[in-house]
mmCIF file of C-alpha atoms in Angstrom:
data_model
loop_
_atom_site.group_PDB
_atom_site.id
_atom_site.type_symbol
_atom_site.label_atom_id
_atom_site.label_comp_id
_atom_site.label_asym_id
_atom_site.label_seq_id
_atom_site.Cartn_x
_atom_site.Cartn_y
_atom_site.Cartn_z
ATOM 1 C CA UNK A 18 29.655 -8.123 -14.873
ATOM 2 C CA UNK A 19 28.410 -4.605 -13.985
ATOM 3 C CA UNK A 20 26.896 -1.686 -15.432
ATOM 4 C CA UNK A 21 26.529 1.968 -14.691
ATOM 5 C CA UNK A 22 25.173 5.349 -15.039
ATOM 6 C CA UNK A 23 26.931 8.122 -12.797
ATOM 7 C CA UNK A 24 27.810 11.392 -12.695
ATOM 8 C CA UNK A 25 30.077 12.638 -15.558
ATOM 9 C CA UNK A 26 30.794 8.695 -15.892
ATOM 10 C CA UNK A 27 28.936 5.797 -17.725
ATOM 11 C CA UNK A 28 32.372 3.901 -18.414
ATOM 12 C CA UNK A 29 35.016 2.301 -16.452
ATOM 13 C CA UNK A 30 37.740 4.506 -17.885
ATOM 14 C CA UNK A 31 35.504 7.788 -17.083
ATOM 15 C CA UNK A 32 35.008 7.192 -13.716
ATOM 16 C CA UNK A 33 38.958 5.938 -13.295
ATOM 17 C CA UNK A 34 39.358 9.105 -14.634
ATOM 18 C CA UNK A 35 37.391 10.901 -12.041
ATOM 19 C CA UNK A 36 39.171 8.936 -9.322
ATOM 20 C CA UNK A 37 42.788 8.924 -9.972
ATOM 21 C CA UNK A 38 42.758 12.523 -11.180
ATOM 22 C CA UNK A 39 40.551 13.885 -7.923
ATOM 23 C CA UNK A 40 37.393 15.333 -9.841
ATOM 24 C CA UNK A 41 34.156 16.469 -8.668
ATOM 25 C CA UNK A 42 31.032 15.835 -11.131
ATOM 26 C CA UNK A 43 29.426 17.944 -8.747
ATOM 27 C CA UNK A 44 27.550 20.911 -10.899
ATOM 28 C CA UNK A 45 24.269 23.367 -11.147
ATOM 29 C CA UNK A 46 20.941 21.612 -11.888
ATOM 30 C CA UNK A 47 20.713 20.907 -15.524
ATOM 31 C CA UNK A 48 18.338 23.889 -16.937
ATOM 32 C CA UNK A 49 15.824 21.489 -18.679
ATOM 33 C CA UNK A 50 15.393 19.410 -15.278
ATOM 34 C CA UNK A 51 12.750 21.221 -13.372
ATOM 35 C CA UNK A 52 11.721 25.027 -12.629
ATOM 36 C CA UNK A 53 11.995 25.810 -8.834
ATOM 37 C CA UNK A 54 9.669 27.698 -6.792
ATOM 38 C CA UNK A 55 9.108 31.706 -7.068
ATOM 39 C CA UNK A 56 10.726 31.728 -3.863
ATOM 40 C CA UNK A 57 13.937 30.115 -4.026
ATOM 41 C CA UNK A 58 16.840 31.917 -4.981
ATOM 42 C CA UNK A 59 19.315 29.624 -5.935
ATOM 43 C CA UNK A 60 22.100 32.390 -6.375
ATOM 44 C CA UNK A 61 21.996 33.822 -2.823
ATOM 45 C CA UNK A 62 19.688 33.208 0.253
ATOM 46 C CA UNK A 63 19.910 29.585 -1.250
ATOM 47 C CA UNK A 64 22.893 28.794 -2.423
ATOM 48 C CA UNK A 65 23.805 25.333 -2.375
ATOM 49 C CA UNK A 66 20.339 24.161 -2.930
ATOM 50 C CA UNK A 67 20.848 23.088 -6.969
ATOM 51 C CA UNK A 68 24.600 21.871 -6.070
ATOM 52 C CA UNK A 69 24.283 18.100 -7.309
ATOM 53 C CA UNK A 70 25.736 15.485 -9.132
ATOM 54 C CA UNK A 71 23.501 15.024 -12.272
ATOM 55 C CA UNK A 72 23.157 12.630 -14.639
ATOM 56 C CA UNK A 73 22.843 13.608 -18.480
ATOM 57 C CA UNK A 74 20.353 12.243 -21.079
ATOM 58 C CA UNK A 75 17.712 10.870 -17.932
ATOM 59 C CA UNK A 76 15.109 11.596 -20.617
ATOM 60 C CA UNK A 77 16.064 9.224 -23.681
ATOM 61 C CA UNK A 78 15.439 5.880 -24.341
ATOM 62 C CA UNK A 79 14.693 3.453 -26.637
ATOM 63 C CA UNK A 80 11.168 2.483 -26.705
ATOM 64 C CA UNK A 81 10.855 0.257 -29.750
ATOM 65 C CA UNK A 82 14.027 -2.083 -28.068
ATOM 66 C CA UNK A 83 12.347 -2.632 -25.170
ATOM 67 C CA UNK A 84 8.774 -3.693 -26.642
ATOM 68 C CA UNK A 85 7.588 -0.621 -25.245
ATOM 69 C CA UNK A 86 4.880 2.103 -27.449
ATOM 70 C CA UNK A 87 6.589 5.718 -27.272
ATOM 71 C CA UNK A 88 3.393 6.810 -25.047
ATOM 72 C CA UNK A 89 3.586 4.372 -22.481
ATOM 73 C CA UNK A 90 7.525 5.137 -22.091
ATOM 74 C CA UNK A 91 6.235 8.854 -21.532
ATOM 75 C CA UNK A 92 4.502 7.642 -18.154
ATOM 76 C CA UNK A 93 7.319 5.317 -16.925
ATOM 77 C CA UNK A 94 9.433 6.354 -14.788
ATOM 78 C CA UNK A 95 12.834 7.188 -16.259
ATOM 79 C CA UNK A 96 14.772 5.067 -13.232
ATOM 80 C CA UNK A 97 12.613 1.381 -14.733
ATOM 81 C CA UNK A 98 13.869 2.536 -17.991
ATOM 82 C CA UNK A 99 17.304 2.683 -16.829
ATOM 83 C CA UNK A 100 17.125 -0.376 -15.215
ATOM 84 C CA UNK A 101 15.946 -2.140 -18.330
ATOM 85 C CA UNK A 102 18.646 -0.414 -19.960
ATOM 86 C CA UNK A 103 21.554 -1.663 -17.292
ATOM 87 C CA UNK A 104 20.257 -4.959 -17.262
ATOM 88 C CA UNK A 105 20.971 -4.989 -20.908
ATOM 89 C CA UNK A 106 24.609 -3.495 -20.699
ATOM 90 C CA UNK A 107 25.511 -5.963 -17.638
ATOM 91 C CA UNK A 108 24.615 -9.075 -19.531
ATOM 92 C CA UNK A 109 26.915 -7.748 -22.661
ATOM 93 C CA UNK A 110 29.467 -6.392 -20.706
ATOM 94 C CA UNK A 111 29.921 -10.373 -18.954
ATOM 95 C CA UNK A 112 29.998 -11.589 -22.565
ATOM 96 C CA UNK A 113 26.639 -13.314 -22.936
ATOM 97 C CA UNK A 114 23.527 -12.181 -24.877
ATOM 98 C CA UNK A 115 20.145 -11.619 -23.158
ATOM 99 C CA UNK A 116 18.645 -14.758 -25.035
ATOM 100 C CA UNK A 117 21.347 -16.998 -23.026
ATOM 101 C CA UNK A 118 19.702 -16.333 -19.864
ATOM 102 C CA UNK A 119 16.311 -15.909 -21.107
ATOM 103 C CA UNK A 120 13.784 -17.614 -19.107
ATOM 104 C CA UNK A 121 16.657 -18.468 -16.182
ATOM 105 C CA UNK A 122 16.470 -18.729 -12.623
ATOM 106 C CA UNK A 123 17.518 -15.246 -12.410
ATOM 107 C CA UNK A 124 16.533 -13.183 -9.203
ATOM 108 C CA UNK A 125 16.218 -9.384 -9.462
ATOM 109 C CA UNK A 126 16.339 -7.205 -6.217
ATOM 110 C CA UNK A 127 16.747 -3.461 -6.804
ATOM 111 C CA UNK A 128 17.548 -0.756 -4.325
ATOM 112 C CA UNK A 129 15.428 2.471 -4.182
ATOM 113 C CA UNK A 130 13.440 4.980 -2.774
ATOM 114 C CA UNK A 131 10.549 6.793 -3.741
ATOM 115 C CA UNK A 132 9.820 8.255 -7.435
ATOM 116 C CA UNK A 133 10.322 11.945 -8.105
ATOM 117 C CA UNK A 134 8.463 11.020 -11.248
ATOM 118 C CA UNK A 135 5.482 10.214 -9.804
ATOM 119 C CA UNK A 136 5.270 13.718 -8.606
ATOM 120 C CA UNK A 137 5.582 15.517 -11.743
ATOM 121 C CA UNK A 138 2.584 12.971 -13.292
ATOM 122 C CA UNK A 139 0.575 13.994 -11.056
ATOM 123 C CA UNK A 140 1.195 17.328 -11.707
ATOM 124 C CA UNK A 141 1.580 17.435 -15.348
ATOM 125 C CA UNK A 142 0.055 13.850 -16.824
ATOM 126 C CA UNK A 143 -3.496 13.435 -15.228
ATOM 127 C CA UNK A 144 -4.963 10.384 -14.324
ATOM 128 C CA UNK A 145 -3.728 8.269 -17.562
ATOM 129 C CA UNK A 146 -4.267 4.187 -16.542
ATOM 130 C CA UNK A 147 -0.485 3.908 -17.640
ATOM 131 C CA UNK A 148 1.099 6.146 -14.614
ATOM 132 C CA UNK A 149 0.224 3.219 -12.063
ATOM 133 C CA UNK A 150 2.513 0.857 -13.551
ATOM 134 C CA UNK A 151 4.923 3.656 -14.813
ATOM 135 C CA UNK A 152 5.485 4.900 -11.157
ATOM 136 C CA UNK A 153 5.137 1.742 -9.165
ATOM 137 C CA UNK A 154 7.972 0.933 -7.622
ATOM 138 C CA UNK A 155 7.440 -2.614 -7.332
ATOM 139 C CA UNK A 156 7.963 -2.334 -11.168
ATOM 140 C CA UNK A 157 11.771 -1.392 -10.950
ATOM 141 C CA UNK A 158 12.644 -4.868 -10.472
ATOM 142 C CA UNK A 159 9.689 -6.507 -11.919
ATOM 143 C CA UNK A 160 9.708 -5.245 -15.339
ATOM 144 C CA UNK A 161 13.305 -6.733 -15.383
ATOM 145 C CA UNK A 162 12.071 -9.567 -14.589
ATOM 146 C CA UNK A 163 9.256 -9.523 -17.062
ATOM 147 C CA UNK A 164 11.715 -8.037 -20.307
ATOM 148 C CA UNK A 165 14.001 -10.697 -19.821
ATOM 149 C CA UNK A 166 11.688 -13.428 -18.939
ATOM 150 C CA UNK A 167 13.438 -14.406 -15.282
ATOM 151 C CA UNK A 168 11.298 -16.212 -12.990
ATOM 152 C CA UNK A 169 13.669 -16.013 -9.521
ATOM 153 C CA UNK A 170 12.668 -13.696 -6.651
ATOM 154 C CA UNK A 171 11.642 -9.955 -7.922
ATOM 155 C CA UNK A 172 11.705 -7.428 -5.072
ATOM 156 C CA UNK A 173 12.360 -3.740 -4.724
ATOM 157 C CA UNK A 174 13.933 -2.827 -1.748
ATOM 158 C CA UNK A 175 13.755 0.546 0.457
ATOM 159 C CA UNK A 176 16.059 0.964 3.579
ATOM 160 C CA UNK A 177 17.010 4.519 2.546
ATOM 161 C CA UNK A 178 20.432 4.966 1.909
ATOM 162 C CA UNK A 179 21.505 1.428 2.392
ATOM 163 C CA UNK A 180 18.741 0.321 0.024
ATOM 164 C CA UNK A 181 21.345 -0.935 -2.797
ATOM 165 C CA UNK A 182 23.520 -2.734 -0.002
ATOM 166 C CA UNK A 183 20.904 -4.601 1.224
ATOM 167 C CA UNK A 184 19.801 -5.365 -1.590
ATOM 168 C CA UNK A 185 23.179 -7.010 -2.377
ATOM 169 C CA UNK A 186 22.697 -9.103 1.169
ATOM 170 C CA UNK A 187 19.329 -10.365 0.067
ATOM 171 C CA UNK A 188 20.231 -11.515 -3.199
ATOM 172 C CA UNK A 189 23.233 -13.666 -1.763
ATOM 173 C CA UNK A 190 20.971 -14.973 1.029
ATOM 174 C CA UNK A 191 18.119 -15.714 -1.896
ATOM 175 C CA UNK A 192 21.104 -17.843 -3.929
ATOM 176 C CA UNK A 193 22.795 -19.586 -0.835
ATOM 177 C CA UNK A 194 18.799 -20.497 0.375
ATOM 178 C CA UNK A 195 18.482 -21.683 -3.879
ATOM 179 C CA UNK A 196 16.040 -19.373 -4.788
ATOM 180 C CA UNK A 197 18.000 -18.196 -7.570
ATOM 181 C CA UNK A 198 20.312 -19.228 -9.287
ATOM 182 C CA UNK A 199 21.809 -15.988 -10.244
ATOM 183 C CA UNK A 200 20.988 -12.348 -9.346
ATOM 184 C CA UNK A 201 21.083 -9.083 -11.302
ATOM 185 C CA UNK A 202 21.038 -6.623 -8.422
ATOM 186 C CA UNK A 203 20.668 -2.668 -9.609
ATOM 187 C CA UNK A 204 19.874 0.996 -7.721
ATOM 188 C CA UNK A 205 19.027 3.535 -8.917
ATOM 189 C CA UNK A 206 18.214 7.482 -7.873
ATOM 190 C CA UNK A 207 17.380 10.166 -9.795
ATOM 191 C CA UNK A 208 16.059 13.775 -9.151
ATOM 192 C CA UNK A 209 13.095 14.617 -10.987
ATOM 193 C CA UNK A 210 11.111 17.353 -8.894
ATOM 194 C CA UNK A 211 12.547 20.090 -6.449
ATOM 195 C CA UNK A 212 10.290 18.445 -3.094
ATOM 196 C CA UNK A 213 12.932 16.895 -2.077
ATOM 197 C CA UNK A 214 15.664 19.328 -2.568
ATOM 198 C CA UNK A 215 13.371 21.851 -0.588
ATOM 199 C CA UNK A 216 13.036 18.956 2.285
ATOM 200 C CA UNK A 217 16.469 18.702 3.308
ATOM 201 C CA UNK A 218 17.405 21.997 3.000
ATOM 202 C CA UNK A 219 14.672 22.809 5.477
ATOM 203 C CA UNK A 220 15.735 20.217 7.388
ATOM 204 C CA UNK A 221 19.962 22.000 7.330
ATOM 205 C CA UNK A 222 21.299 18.589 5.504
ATOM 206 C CA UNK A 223 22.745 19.847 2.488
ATOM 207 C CA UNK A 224 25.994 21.131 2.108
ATOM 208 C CA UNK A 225 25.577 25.194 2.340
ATOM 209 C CA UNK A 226 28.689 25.831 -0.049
ATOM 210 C CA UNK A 227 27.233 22.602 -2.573
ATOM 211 C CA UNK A 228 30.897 20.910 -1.877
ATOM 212 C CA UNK A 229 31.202 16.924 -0.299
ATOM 213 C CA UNK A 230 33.726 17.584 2.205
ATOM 214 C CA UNK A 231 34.176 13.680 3.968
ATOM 215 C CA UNK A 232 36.387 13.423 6.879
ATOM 216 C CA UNK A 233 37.181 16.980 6.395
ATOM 217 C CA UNK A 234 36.946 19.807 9.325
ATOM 218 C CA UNK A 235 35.382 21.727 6.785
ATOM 219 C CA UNK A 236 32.369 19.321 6.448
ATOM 220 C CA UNK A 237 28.747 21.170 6.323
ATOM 221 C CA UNK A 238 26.131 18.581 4.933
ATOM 222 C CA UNK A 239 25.836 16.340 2.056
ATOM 223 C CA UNK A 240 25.043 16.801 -1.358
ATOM 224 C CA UNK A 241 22.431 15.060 -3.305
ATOM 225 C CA UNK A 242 23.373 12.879 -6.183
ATOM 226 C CA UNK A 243 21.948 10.633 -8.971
ATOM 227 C CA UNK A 244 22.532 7.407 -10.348
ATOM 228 C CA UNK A 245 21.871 3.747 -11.255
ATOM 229 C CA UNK A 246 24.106 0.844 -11.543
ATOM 230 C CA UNK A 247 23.846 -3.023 -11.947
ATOM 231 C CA UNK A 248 26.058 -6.079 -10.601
ATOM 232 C CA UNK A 249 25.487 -9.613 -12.026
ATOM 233 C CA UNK A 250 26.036 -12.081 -9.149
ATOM 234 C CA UNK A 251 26.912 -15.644 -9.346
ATOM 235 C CA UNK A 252 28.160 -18.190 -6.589
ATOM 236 C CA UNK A 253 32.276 -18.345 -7.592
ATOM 237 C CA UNK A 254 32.303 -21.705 -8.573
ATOM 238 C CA UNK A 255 29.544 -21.487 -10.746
ATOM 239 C CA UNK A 256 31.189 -18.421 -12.065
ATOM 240 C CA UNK A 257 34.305 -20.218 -12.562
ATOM 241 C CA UNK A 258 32.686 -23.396 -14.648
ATOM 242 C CA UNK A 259 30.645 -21.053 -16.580
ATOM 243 C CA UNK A 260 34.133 -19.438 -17.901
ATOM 244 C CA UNK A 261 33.153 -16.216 -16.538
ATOM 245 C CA UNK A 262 35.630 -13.196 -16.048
ATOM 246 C CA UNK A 263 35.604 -12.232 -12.110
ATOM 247 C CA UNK A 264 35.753 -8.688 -11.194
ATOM 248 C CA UNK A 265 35.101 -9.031 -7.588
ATOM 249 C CA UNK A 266 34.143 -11.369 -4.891
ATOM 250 C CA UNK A 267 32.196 -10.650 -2.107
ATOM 251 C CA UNK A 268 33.779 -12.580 0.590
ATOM 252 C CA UNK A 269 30.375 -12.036 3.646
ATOM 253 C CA UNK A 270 27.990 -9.550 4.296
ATOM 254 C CA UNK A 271 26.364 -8.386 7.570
ATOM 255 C CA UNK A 272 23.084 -6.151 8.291
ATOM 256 C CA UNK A 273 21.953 -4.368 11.276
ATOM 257 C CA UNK A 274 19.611 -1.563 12.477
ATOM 258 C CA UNK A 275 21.462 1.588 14.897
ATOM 259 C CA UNK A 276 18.539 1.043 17.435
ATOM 260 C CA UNK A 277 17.943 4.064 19.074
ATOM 261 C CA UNK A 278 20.504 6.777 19.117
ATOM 262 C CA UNK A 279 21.115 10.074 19.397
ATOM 263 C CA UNK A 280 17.595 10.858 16.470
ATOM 264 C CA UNK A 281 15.723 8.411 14.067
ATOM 265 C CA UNK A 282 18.727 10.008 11.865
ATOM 266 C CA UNK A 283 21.368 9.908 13.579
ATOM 267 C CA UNK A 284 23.579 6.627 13.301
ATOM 268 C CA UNK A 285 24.743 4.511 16.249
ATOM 269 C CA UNK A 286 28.616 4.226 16.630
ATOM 270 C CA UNK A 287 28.257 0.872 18.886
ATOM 271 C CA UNK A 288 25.702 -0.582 16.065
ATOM 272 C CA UNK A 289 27.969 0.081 13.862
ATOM 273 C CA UNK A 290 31.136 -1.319 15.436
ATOM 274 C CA UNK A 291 29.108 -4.596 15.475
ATOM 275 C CA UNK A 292 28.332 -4.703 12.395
ATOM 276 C CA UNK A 293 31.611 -4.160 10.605
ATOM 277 C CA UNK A 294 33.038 -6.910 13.248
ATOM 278 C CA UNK A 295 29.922 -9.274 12.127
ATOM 279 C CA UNK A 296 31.110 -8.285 8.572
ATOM 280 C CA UNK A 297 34.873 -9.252 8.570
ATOM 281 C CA UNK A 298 33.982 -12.338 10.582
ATOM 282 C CA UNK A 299 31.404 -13.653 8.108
ATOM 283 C CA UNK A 300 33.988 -13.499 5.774
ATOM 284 C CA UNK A 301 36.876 -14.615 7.249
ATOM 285 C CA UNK A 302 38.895 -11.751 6.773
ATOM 286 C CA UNK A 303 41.895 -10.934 8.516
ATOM 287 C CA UNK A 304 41.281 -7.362 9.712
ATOM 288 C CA UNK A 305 45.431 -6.915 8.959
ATOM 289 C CA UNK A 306 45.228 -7.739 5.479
ATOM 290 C CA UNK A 307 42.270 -5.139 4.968
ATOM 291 C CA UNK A 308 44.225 -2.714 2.856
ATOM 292 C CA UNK A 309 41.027 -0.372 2.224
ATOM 293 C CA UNK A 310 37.878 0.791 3.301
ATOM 294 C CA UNK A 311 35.386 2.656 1.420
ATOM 295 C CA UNK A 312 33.248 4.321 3.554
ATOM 296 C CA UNK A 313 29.631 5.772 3.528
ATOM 297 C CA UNK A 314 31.014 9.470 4.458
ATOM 298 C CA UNK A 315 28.466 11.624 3.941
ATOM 299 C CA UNK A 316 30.346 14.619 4.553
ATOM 300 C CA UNK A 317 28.430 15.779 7.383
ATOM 301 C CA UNK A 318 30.229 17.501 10.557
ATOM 302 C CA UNK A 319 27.723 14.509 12.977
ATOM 303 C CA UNK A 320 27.753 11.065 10.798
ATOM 304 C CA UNK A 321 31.138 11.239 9.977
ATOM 305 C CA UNK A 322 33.057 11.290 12.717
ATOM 306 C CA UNK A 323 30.313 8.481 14.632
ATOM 307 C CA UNK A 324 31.440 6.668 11.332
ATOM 308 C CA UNK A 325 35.456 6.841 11.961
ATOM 309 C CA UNK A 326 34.806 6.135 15.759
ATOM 310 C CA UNK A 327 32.623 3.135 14.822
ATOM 311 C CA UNK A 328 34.980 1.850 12.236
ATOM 312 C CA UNK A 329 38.244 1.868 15.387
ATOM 313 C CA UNK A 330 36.408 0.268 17.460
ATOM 314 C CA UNK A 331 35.722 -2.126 15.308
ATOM 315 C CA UNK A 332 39.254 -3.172 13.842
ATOM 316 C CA UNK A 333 40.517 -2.644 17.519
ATOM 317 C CA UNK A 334 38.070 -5.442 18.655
ATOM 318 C CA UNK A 335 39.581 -7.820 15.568
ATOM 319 C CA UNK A 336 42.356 -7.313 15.940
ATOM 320 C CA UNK A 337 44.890 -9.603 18.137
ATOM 321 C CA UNK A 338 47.831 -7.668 17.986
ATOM 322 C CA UNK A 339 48.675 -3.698 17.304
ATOM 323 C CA UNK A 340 47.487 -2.879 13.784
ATOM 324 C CA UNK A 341 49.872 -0.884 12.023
ATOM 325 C CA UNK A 342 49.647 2.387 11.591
ATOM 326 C CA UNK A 343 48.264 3.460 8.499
ATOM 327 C CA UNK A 344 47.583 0.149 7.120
ATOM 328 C CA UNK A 345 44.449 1.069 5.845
ATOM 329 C CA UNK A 346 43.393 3.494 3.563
ATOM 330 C CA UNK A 347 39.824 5.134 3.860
ATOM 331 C CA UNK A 348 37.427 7.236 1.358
ATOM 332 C CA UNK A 349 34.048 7.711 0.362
ATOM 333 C CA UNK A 350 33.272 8.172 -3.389
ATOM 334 C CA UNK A 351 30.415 10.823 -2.596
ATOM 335 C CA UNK A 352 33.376 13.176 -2.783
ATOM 336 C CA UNK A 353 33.404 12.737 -6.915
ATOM 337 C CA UNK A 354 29.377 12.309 -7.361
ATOM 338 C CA UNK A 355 27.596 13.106 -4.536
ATOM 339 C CA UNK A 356 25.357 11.180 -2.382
ATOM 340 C CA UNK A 357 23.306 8.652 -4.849
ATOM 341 C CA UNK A 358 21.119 8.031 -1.473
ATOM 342 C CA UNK A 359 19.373 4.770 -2.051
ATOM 343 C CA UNK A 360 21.904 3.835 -4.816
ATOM 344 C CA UNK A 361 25.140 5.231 -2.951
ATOM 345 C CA UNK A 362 26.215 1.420 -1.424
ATOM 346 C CA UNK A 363 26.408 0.178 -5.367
ATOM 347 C CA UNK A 364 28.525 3.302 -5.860
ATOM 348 C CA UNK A 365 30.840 2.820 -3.924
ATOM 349 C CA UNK A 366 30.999 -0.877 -5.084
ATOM 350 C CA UNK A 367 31.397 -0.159 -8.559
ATOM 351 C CA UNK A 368 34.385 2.152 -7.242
ATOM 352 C CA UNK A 369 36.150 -0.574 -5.346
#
């Protein structure tokens, strides 16, 4: 089972919707999000800075259901409240109910980085004894783990934008190595305070025009996004005796760092050719029958194309005769919702 919270989509049929019918959730900060600076002029010198794919509502949620007081779930983060709240949706949505499971050997391992939250406590909140545990990000997974009474491995997990990926590798290794049985694994972003926003834009990564552009000449930087979602992983046989309704099946998984390259942020084409071959050899995947290929495509005018050349080389290498031409199709989903950074790998899985 899975859960979500995207862009202009909370349900399978919205964001099929999105999809098939080639939308962009991509929109102007919500006006009740944050104020920005005196100096930023969002209209003109700039534009593109408030271009982002926003999530509605990130301020509701119901205390009283999750044994939480209405002041304490003022100083929690809003991204551990929507994990509490995915958690809750995943285990309906696979047809159980969360006292089935309660007090299982259920793993958690959630994919983030860094709390915008935090930020605005500090400025707005004080020094209440509640903000340590409403900020901590340790807490994303572990108040999971605490609501619904799991005792397998808890971890957060930061690795930038492939934190919600890895997180998916770690909680198969933790089952295979019998650590868990089973494994909720979530991400989550969302944007909360204008730092940053102002950070990358400095820094020339967003998208000057506020559009995703991936693969396209046109491409001019990325554009931030928001997010959460939440997968419920089983072993298949397990899955299969328990009666359970399959909606995917991760077949191997593979994990690498680029080394050094061209900048700490710049990614390494021969990395990632090895990777993708470690990938489809782990498991045991003919690269022929690979029909698609959803991408990270950032939209940027340098990762993209190191991504394509990467991604040839790679099904070149596995391959052991001519592939056909245009076998395999290729997108990125950050064209619909933005760039859900830390929680952009589950995106793209829930889209697949």
């Amino acid at each position: 089972g899975y859960s979500f919270k995207f862009p202009g989509a909370s349900t399978e049929e919205e964001l099929w919707d999105i999809l098939i019918n080639k939308k962009s959730s991509i929109d102007e900060l919500p006006k009740d999000r944050f104020n920005w600076p005196d100096w930023i002029d969002t209209k003109n010198k700039h534009k593109g800075i408030d271009r982002g794919g926003y999530v509605a509502d990130i301020d509701k949620f119901d205390a009283a259901f999750f044994r939480i007081t209405p002041a304490e779930a003022e100083l929690i983060d809003p991204q551990q409240r929507m994990m509490l709240e995915l958690c809750w949706e995943t285990i309906e949505k696979a047809n159980y109910k969360a006292s089935d499971i309660k007090g299982s050997h259920t793993g958690v391992f959630i994919g983030a980085s860094g709390s915008d939250y935090e930020l605005l406590l500090r400025e707005h909140a004080g020094k209440d004894a509640l903000t340590g545990t409403g900020t901590a990000l340790a807490l994303l997974p572990n108040r999971v783990s605490y609501f619904f009474d799991f005792d397998g491995p808890s971890m957060q997990i930061d690795t930038a934008c492939s934190s919600s990926l890895v997180a998916i590798n770690e909680a198969i290794k933790a089952m295979k190595q019998g650590e868990c049985a089973t494994a909720m694994v979530g991400a989550v972003n969302l944007i909360c305070h204008p730092a940053r926003n102002l950070s990358y834009y400095q820094a020339q990564m967003l998208s000057k025009d506020g559009l995703c552009q991936t693969f396209d000449e046109k491409a001019n930087g990325y554009v931030r996004g928001e997010g959460a979602a939440m997968l419920w992983l089983k072993p298949l046989k397990q899955a299969v005796a328990d009666g359970d309704h399959v909606k995917g099946i991760i077949r191997g998984t593979a994990i690498n760092h680029g080394g050094q390259a061209g900048g700490l942020t710049v990614p390494n084409p021969k990395k990632q050719r090895q990777l993708i071959e470690s990938a489809y050899s782990n498991a045991g995947v003919d690269i022929h029958q690979v029909s698609y290929l959803e991408a990270h495509g950032t939209g940027t005018s340098l990762g993209d194309p190191i991504e394509i050349d990467g991604l040839k080389n790679a099904f070149n290498a596995l391959a052991n005769k001519e592939l056909v031409s245009d076998s395999c199709g290729i997108g990125s989903v950050k064209t619909n919702l933005g760039h859900l950074e830390a929680a952009a790998g589950m995106a793209g899985v829930v889209k697949l």
